[in-house]
Coordinates of C-alpha atoms in Angstrom, one line a residue:
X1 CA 0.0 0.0 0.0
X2 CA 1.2 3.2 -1.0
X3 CA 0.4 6.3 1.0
X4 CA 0.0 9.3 -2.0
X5 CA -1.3 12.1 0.0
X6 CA -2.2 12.2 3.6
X7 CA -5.8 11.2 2.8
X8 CA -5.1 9.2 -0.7
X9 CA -4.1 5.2 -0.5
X10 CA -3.1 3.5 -3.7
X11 CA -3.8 -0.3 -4.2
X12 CA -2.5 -2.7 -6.4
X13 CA -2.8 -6.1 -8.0
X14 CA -1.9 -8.3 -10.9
X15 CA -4.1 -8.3 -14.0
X16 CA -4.3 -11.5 -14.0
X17 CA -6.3 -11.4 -10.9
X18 CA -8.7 -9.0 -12.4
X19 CA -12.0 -11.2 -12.7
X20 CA -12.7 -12.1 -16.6
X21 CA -9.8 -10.4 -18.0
X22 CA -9.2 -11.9 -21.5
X23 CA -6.7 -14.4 -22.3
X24 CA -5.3 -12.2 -25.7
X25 CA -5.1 -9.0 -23.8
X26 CA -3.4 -10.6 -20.7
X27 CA -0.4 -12.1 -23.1
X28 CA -0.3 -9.2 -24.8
X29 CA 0.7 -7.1 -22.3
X30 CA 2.9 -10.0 -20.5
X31 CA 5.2 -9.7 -23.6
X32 CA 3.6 -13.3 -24.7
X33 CA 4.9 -13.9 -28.0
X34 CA 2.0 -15.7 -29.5
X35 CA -0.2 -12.4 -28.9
X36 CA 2.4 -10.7 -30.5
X37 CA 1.8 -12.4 -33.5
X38 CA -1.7 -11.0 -34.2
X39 CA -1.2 -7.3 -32.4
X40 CA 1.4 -4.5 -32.8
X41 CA 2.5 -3.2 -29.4
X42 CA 3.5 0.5 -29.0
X43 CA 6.7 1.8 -28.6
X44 CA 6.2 4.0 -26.2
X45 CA 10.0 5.2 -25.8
X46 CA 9.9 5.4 -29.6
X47 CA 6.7 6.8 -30.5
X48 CA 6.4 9.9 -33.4
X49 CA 4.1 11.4 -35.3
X50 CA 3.9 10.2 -39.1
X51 CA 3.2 12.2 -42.1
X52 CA -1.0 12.3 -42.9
X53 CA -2.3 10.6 -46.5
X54 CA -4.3 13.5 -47.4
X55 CA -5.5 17.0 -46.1
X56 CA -6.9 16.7 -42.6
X57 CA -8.1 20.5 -42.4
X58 CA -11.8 19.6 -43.7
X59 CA -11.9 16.9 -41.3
X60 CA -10.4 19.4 -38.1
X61 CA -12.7 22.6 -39.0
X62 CA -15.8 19.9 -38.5
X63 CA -14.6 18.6 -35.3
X64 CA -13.6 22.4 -34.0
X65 CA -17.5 23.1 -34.4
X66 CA -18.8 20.4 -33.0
X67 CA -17.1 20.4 -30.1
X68 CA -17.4 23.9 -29.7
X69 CA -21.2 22.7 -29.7
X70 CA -20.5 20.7 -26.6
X71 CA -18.4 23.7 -24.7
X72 CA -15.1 21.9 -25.8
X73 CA -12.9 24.6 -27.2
X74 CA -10.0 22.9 -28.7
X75 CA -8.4 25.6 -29.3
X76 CA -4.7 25.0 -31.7
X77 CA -4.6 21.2 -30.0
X78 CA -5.7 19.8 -33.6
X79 CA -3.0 22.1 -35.3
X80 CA -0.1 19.9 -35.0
X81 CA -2.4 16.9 -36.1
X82 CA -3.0 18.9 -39.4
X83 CA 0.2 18.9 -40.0
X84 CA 1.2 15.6 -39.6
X85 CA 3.6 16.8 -36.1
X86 CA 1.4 15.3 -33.6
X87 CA 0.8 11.3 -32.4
X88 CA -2.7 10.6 -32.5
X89 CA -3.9 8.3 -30.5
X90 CA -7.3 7.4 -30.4
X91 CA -10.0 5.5 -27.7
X92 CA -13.5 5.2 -27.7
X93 CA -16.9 3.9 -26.0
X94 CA -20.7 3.9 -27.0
X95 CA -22.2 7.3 -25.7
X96 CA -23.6 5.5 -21.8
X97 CA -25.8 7.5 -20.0
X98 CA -24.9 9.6 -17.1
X99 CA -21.3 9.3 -18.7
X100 CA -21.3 5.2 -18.6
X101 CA -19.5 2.7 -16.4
X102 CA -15.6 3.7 -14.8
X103 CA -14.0 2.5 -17.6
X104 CA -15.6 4.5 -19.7
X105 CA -13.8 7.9 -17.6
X106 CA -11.3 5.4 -17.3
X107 CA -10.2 4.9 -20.6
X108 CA -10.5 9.0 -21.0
X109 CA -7.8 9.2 -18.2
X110 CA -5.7 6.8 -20.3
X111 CA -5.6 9.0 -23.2
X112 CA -5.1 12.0 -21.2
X113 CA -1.9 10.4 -19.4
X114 CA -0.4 9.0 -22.4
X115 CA -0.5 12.9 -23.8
X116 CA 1.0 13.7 -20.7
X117 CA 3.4 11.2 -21.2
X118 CA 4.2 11.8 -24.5
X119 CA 4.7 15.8 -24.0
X120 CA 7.3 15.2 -20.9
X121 CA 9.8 14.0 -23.7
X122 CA 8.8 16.5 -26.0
X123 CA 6.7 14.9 -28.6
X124 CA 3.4 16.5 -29.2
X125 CA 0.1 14.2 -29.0
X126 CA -3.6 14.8 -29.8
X127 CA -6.3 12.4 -28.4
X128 CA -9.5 11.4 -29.5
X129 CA -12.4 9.8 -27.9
X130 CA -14.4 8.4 -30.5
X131 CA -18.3 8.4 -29.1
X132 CA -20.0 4.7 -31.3
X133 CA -23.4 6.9 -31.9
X134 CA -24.0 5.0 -33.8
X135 CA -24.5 1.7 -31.0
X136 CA -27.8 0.3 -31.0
X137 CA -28.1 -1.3 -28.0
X138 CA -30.5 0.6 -25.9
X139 CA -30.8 -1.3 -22.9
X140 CA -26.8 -1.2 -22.4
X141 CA -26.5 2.3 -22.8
X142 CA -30.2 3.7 -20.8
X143 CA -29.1 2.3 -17.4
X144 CA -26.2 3.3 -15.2
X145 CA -25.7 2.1 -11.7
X146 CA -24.8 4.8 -9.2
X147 CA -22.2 4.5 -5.9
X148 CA -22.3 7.5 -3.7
X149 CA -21.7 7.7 0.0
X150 CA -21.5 3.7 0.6
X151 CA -24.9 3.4 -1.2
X152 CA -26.0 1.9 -4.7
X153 CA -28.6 2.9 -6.7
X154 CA -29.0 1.3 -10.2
X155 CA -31.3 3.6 -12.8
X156 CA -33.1 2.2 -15.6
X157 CA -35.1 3.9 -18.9
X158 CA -38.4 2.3 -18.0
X159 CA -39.4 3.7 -21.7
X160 CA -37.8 2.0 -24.9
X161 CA -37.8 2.6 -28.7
X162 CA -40.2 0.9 -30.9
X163 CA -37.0 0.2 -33.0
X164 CA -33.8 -0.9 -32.6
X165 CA -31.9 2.3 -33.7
X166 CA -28.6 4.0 -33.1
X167 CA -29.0 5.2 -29.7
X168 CA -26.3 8.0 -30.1
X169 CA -29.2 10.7 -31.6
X170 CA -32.1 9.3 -29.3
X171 CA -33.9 11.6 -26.3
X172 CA -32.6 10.8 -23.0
X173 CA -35.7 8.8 -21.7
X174 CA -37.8 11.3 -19.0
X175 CA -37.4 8.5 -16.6
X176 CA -33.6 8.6 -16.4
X177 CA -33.1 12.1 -16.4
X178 CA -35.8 12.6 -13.5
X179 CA -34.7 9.5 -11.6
X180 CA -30.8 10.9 -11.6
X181 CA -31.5 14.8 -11.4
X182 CA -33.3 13.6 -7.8
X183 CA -31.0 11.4 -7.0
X184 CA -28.0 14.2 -7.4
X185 CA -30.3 16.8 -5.9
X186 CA -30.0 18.8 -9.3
X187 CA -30.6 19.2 -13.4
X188 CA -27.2 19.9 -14.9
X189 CA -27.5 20.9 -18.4
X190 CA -26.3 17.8 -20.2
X191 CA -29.3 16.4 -18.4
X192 CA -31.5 19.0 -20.0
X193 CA -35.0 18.2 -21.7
X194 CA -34.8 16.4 -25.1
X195 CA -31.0 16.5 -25.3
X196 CA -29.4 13.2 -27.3
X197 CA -27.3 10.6 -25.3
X198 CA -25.0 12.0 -27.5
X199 CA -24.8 15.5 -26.1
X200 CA -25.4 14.0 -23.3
X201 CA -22.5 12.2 -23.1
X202 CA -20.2 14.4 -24.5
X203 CA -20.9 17.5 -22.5
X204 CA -20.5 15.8 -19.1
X205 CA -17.4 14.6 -20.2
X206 CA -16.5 18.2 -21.0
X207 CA -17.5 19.2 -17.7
X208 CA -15.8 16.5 -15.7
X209 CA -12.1 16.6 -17.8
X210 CA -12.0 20.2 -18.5
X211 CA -12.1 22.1 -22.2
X212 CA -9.3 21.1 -24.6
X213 CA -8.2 18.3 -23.0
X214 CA -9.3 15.9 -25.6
X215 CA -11.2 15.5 -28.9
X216 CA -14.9 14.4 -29.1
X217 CA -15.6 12.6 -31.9
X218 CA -19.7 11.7 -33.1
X219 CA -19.5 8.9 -34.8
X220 CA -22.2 9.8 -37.3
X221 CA -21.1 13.2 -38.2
X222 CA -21.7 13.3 -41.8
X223 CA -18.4 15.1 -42.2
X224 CA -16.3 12.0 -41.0
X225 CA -18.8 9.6 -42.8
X226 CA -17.7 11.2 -46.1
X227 CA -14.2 11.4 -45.3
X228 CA -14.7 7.2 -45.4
X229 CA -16.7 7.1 -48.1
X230 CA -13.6 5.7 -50.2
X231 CA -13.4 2.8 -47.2
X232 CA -16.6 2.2 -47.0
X233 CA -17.7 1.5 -50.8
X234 CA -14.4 -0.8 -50.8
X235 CA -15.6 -2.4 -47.8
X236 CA -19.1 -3.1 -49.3
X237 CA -18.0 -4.3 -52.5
X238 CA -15.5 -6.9 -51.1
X239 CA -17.6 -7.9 -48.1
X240 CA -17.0 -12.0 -49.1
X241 CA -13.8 -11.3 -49.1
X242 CA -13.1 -10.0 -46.3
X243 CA -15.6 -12.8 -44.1
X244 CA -13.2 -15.2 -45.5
X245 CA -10.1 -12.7 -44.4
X246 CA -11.6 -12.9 -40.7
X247 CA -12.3 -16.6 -40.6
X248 CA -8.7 -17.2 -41.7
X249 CA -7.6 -15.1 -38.8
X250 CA -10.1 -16.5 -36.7
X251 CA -8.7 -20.2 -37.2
X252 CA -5.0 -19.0 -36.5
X253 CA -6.4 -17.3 -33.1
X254 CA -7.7 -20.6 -32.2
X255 CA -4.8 -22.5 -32.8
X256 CA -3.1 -20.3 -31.4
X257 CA -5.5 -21.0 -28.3
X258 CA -7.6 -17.4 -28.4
X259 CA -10.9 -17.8 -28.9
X260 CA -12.2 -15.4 -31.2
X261 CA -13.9 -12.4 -29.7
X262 CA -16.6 -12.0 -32.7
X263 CA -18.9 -15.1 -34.8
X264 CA -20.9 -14.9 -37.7
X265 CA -24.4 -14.0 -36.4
X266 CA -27.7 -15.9 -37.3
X267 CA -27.5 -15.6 -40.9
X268 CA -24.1 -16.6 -41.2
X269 CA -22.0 -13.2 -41.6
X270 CA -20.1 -10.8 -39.4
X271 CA -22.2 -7.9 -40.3
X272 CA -19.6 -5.6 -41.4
X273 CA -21.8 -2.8 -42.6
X274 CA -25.1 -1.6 -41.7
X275 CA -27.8 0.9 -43.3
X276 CA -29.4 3.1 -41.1
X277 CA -33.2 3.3 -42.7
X278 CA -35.0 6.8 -42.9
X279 CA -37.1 5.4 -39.7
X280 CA -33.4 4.8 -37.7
X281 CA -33.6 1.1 -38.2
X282 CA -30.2 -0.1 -38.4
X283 CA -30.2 -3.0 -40.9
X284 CA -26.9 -5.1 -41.6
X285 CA -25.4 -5.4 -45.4
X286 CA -25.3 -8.5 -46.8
X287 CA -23.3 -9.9 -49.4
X288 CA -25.9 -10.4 -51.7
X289 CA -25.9 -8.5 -55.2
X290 CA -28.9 -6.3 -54.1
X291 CA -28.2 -5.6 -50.8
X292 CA -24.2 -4.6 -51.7
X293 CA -25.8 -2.4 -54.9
X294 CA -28.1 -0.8 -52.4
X295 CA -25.2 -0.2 -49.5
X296 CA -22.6 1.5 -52.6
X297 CA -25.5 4.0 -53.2
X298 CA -25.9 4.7 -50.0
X299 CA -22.1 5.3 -49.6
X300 CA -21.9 7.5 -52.9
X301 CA -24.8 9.9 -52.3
X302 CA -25.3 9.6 -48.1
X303 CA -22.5 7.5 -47.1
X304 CA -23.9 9.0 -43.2
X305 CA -26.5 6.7 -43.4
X306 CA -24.3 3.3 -43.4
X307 CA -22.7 2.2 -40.2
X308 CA -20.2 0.1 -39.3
X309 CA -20.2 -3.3 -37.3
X310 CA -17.4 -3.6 -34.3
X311 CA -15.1 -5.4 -36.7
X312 CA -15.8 -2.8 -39.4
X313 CA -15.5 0.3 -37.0
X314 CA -11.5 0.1 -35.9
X315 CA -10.9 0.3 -40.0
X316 CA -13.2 3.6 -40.6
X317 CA -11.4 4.9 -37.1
X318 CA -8.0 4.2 -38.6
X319 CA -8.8 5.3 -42.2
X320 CA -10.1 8.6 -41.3
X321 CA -8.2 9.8 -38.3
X322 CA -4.6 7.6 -38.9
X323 CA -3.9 7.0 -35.4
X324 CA -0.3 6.2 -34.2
X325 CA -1.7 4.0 -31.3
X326 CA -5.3 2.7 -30.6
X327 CA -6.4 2.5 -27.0
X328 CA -8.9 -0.6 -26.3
X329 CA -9.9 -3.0 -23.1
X330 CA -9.9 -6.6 -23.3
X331 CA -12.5 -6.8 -25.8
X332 CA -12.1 -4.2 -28.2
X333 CA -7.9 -5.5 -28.2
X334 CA -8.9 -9.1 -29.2
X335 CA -10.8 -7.1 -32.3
X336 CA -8.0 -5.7 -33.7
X337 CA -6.5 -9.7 -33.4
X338 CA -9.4 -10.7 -35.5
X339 CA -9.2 -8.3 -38.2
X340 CA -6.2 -10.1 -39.6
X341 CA -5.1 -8.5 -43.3
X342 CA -8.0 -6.7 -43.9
X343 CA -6.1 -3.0 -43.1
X344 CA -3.6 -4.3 -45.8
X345 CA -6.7 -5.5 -47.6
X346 CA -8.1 -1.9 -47.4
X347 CA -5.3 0.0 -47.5
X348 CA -5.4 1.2 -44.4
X349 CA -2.4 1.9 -41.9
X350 CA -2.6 -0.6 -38.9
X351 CA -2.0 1.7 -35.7
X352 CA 0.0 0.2 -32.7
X353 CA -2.5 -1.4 -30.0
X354 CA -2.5 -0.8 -26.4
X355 CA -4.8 -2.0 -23.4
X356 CA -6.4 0.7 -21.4
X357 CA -5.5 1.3 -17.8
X358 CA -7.6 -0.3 -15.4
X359 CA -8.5 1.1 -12.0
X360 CA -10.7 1.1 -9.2
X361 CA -11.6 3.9 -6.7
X362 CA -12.7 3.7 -3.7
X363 CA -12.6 5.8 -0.1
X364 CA -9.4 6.1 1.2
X365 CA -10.6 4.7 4.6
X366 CA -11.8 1.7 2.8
X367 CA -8.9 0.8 1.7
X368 CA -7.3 1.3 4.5
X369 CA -8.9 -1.5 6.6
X370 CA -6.6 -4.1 4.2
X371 CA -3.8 -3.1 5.6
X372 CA -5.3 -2.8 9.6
X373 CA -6.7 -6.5 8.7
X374 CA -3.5 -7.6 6.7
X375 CA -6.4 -8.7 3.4
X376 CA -4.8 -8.8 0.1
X377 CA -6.7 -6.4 -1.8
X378 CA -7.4 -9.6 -4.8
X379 CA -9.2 -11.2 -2.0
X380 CA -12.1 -8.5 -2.0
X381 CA -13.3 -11.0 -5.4
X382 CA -14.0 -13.8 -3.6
X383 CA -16.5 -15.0 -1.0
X384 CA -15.2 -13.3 2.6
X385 CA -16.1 -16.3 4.5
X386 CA -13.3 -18.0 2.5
X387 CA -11.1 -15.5 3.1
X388 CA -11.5 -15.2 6.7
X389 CA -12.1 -18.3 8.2
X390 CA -8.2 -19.0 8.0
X391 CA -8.4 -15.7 10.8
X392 CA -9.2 -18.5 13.3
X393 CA -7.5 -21.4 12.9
X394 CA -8.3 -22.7 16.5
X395 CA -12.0 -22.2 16.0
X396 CA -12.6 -24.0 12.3
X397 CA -10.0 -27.0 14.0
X398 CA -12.8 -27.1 16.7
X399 CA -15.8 -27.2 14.5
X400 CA -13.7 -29.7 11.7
X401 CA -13.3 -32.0 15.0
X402 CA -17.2 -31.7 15.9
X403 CA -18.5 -32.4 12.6
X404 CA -16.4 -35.3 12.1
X405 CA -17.3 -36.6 15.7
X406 CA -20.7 -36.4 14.5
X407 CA -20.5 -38.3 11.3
X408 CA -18.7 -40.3 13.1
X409 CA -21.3 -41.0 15.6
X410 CA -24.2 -41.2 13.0
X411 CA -22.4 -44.1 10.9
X412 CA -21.9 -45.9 14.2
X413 CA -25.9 -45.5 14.8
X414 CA -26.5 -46.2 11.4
X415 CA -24.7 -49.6 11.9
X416 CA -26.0 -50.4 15.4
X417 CA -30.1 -50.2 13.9
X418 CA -28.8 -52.0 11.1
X419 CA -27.3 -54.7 13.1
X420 CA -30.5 -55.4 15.3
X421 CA -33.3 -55.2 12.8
X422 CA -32.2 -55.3 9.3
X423 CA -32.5 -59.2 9.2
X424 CA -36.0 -59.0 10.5
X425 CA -36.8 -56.0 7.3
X426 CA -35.0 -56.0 4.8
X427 CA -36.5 -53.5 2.9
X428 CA -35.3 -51.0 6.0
X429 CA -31.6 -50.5 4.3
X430 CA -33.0 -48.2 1.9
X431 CA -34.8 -46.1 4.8
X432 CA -31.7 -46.3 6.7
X433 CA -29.6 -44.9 4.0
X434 CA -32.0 -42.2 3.0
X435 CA -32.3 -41.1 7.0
X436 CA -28.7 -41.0 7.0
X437 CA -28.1 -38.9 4.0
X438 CA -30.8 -36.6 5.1
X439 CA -29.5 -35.8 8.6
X440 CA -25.9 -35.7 7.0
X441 CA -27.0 -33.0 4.7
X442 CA -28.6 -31.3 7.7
X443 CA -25.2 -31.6 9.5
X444 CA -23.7 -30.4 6.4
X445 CA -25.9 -27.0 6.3
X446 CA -25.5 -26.2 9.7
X447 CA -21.8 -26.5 9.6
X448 CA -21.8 -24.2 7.3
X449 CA -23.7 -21.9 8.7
X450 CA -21.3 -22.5 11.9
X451 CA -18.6 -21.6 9.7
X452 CA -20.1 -18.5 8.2
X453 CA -20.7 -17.4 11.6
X454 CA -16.6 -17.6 13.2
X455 CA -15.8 -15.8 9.8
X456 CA -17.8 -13.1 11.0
X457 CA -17.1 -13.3 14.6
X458 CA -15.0 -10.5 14.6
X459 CA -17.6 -8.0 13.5
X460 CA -15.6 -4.9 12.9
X461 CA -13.3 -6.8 10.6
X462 CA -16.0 -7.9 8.6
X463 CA -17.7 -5.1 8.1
X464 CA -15.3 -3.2 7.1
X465 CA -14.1 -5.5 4.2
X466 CA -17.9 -6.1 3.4
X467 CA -18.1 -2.4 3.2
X468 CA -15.4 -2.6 0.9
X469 CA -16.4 -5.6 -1.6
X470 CA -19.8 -4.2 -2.0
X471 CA -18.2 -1.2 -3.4
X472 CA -15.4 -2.9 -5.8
X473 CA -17.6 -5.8 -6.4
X474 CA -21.3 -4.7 -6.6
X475 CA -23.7 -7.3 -7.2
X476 CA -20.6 -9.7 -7.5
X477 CA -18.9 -7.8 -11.0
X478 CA -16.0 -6.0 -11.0
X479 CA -16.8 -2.0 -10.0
X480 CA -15.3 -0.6 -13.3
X481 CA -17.8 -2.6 -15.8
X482 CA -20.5 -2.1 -13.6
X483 CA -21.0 1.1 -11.9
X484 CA -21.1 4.6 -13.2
X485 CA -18.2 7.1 -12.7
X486 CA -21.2 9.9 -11.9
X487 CA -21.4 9.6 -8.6
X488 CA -17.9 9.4 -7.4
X489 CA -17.4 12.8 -9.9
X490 CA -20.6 14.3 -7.7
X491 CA -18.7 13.5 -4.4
X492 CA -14.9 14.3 -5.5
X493 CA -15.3 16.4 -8.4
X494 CA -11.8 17.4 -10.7
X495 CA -10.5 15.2 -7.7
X496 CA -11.0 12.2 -9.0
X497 CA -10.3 12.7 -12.7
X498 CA -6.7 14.0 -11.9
X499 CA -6.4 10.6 -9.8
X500 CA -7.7 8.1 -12.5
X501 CA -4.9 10.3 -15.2
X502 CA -2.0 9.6 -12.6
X503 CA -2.9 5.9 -11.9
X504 CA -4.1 5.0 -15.3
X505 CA -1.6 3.4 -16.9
X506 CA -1.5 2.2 -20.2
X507 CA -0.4 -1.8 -21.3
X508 CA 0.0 -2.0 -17.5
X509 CA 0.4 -5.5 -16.1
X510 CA -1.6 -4.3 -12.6
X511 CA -5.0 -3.0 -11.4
X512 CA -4.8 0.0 -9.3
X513 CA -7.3 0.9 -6.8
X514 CA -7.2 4.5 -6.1
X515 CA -8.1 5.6 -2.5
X516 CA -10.2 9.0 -2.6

């Protein structure tokens, strides 16, 4: 445990203690050389800036306005990027309500430090965050779970579209906003009546990192859409090809012992491109003569009406902004494994690939009861009884000897009834056993519950780690893919943002917790 401030604690742990993390992303980072095969690892000590394929300034003036439309003035932090003197690097997240889960502000704080990082050795760097608008999953996106205070409260949109649509230009349902303006005691302005999740998204984040720290990118703006046109069309007239690309790929990953992150859906593709209908129904391109002759039409005359599926999206991302390094979590790492040739296919540069910090947060006192109670903080993930009953050694030897004295006992009953009048029934060994197996199983739960009860025998120990594991493990899933960032920003404000940058780490081979 490192002490960081006289009220900050920092907590740490390997990665590969981190519940679920992927296989691919775990090697990758661990130097493994069979992930190496299938991803491109930053430099980090190496890292510059390469020269840009075409003109970016139609690309910058559109983003300049939009963010400007969000309060995020960018100021000359896309000048460099113009010019080709600048790293770009690039993460991004569907557009969550109330701002999303942690990892969401988490992988934000990982673009931010790598800027940092970047600039303290004197090379210029311009991150995005790249907002999916164009998501369609509703019911991931209209919920968000809120820690504040050692309480949880989860919110959900008890309203839902008739359609599945991309969720990025929908209303913010009236039941979320009203739920989470009472819950905070107030009606910020990205919270505001009608506003998109969108806006939404994107001017909390504004608020909670600050102007000109990063650049917001809307998936759907028509301006980017256009820039990948040229992609796009390519994409949809070699959409066979390119299955076949990611099945290849696919096959070496599993021999390779990954399992493939993505699968060809219900009708048997990957779903590479999709229209988005005059109503907002997002339907997927297949590669079938009328439905690719429809999709290039699309592309040449409103290419802002096609979308791209998650194996499709890293290849417009790349195309149109030509990161130097993209910034991903587990998932969205083992993508760029399964996309295999097709950037060479496309001619598209491949960036480097790095996994996102991860960290926790949680109060500083918290945390501080693992060291008073000597718990490793990996220990939180599992079920406390487990980790406490070795506390009292003399106690579980106690209850291990009664238990035992008691099965021994009820065999030696068992035997003794059987000895007297099972030659006088015989069909009384079947009773015998069943009565036997039933009191056993009684002894069985209530040496459990005996057990349950030394682990918690020293109440103040307990509570304080319970305390603590219902806050990093809420409803019994790691805090970052679960609970919102909003309401530790509503209790620490700037605080907790400029502790997320300094602890997340990118391609790091630890979790941190940050104490607040």
């Amino acid at each position: 445990m490192t002490i960081l401030e006289q009220r900050d604690v920092r907590v740490e742990f390997p990665l590969a203690d981190y519940p679920s993390i992927g296989r691919f992303a775990l090697d990758l980072v661990e130097g493994s050389r069979s992930a190496a095969r299938f991803c491109r690892r930053a430099d980090w000590a190496r890292l510059g800036p390469m020269a840009p394929s075409r003109d970016r300034s139609p690309l910058a003036a559109a983003l300049e306005r939009t963010n400007r439309a969000w309060g995020n003035e960018l100021g000359g932090l896309l000048d460099p990027w113009i010019r080709g003197e600048a790293v770009g690097i690039v993460a991004g997240q569907q557009a969550g309500f109330a701002g999303g889960p942690l990892y969401t502000l988490t992988k934000i704080a990982t673009l931010i430090a790598i800027r940092r990082r970047l600039g303290q050795r004197g090379v210029p760097a311009v991150p995005f965050f790249w907002l999916a608008t164009e998501d369609h999953d509703f019911d991931e996106v209209a919920r968000v779970v809120v820690q504040r205070g050692g309480e949880r409260v989860a919110l959900r949109a008890s309203e839902s579209p008739a359609i599945r649509c991309p969720v990025g230009m929908l209303p913010l349902p009236d039941s979320l906003r009203e739920g989470l303006a009472s819950l905070l005691g107030k009606a910020p302005r990205w919270l505001r009546p009608g506003i998109s999740f969108g806006d939404s998204f994107a001017e909390l984040v504004v608020d909670a990192v600050g102007s000109g720290e990063l650049v917001l990118i809307d998936s759907l703006l028509p301006e980017l859409r256009r820039e990948g046109g040229d992609l796009l069309h390519r994409i949809a007239g070699r959409l066979t090809e390119a299955e076949e690309a990611i099945d290849r790929r696919s096959r070496e990953l599993d021999e390779a012992g990954y399992a493939p992150q993505v699968t060809r859906g219900a009708e048997g593709h990957y779903s590479l491109l999709y229209t988005i209908e005059d109503d907002g129904a997002r339907i997927p391109v297949l590669p079938r003569e009328i439905g690719i002759q429809r999709a290039l039409e699309r592309i040449e005359k409103v290419p802002e009406t096609v979308s791209t599926g998650v194996l499709a999206r890293p290849l417009l991302q790349d195309a149109v902004l030509e990161p130097e390094v993209f910034v991903g979590g587990p998932a969205e790492v083992a993508y760029y494994a399964q996309l295999g040739g097709l950037h060479e296919m496309f001619g598209v540069r491949a960036p480097a690939v790095a996994l996102r910090g991860h960290v926790l947060v949680a109060p500083a006192k918290r945390l501080r009861a693992l060291e008073r109670h000597g718990v490793e903080i990996q220990r939180i993930f599992e079920p406390l009884e487990e980790v406490l009953l070795p506390r009292e050694p003399e106690a579980v030897a106690e209850l291990d000897r009664a238990v035992e004295q008691a099965d021994r006992a009820l065999a030696e009953a068992a035997q003794a009834i059987a000895s007297v009048a099972l030659g006088a029934d015989p069909g009384l060994d079947r009773s015998l056993q069943r009565s036997r197996r039933s009191i056993a199983h009684h002894l069985g739960r209530m040496a459990h519950r005996a057990r349950r009860a030394v682990a918690r025998r020293d109440r103040e120990r307990w509570d304080a780690l319970r305390s603590l594991q219902e806050i990093l493990v809420p409803d019994g899933r790691v805090q970052d893919r679960v609970a919102g960032w909003i309401g530790w920003w509503e209790d620490y404000g700037p605080r907790l943002v400029s502790r997320l940058v300094a602890e997340a780490e990118p391609d790091a081979t630890v979790v941190r917790v940050a104490g607040l």
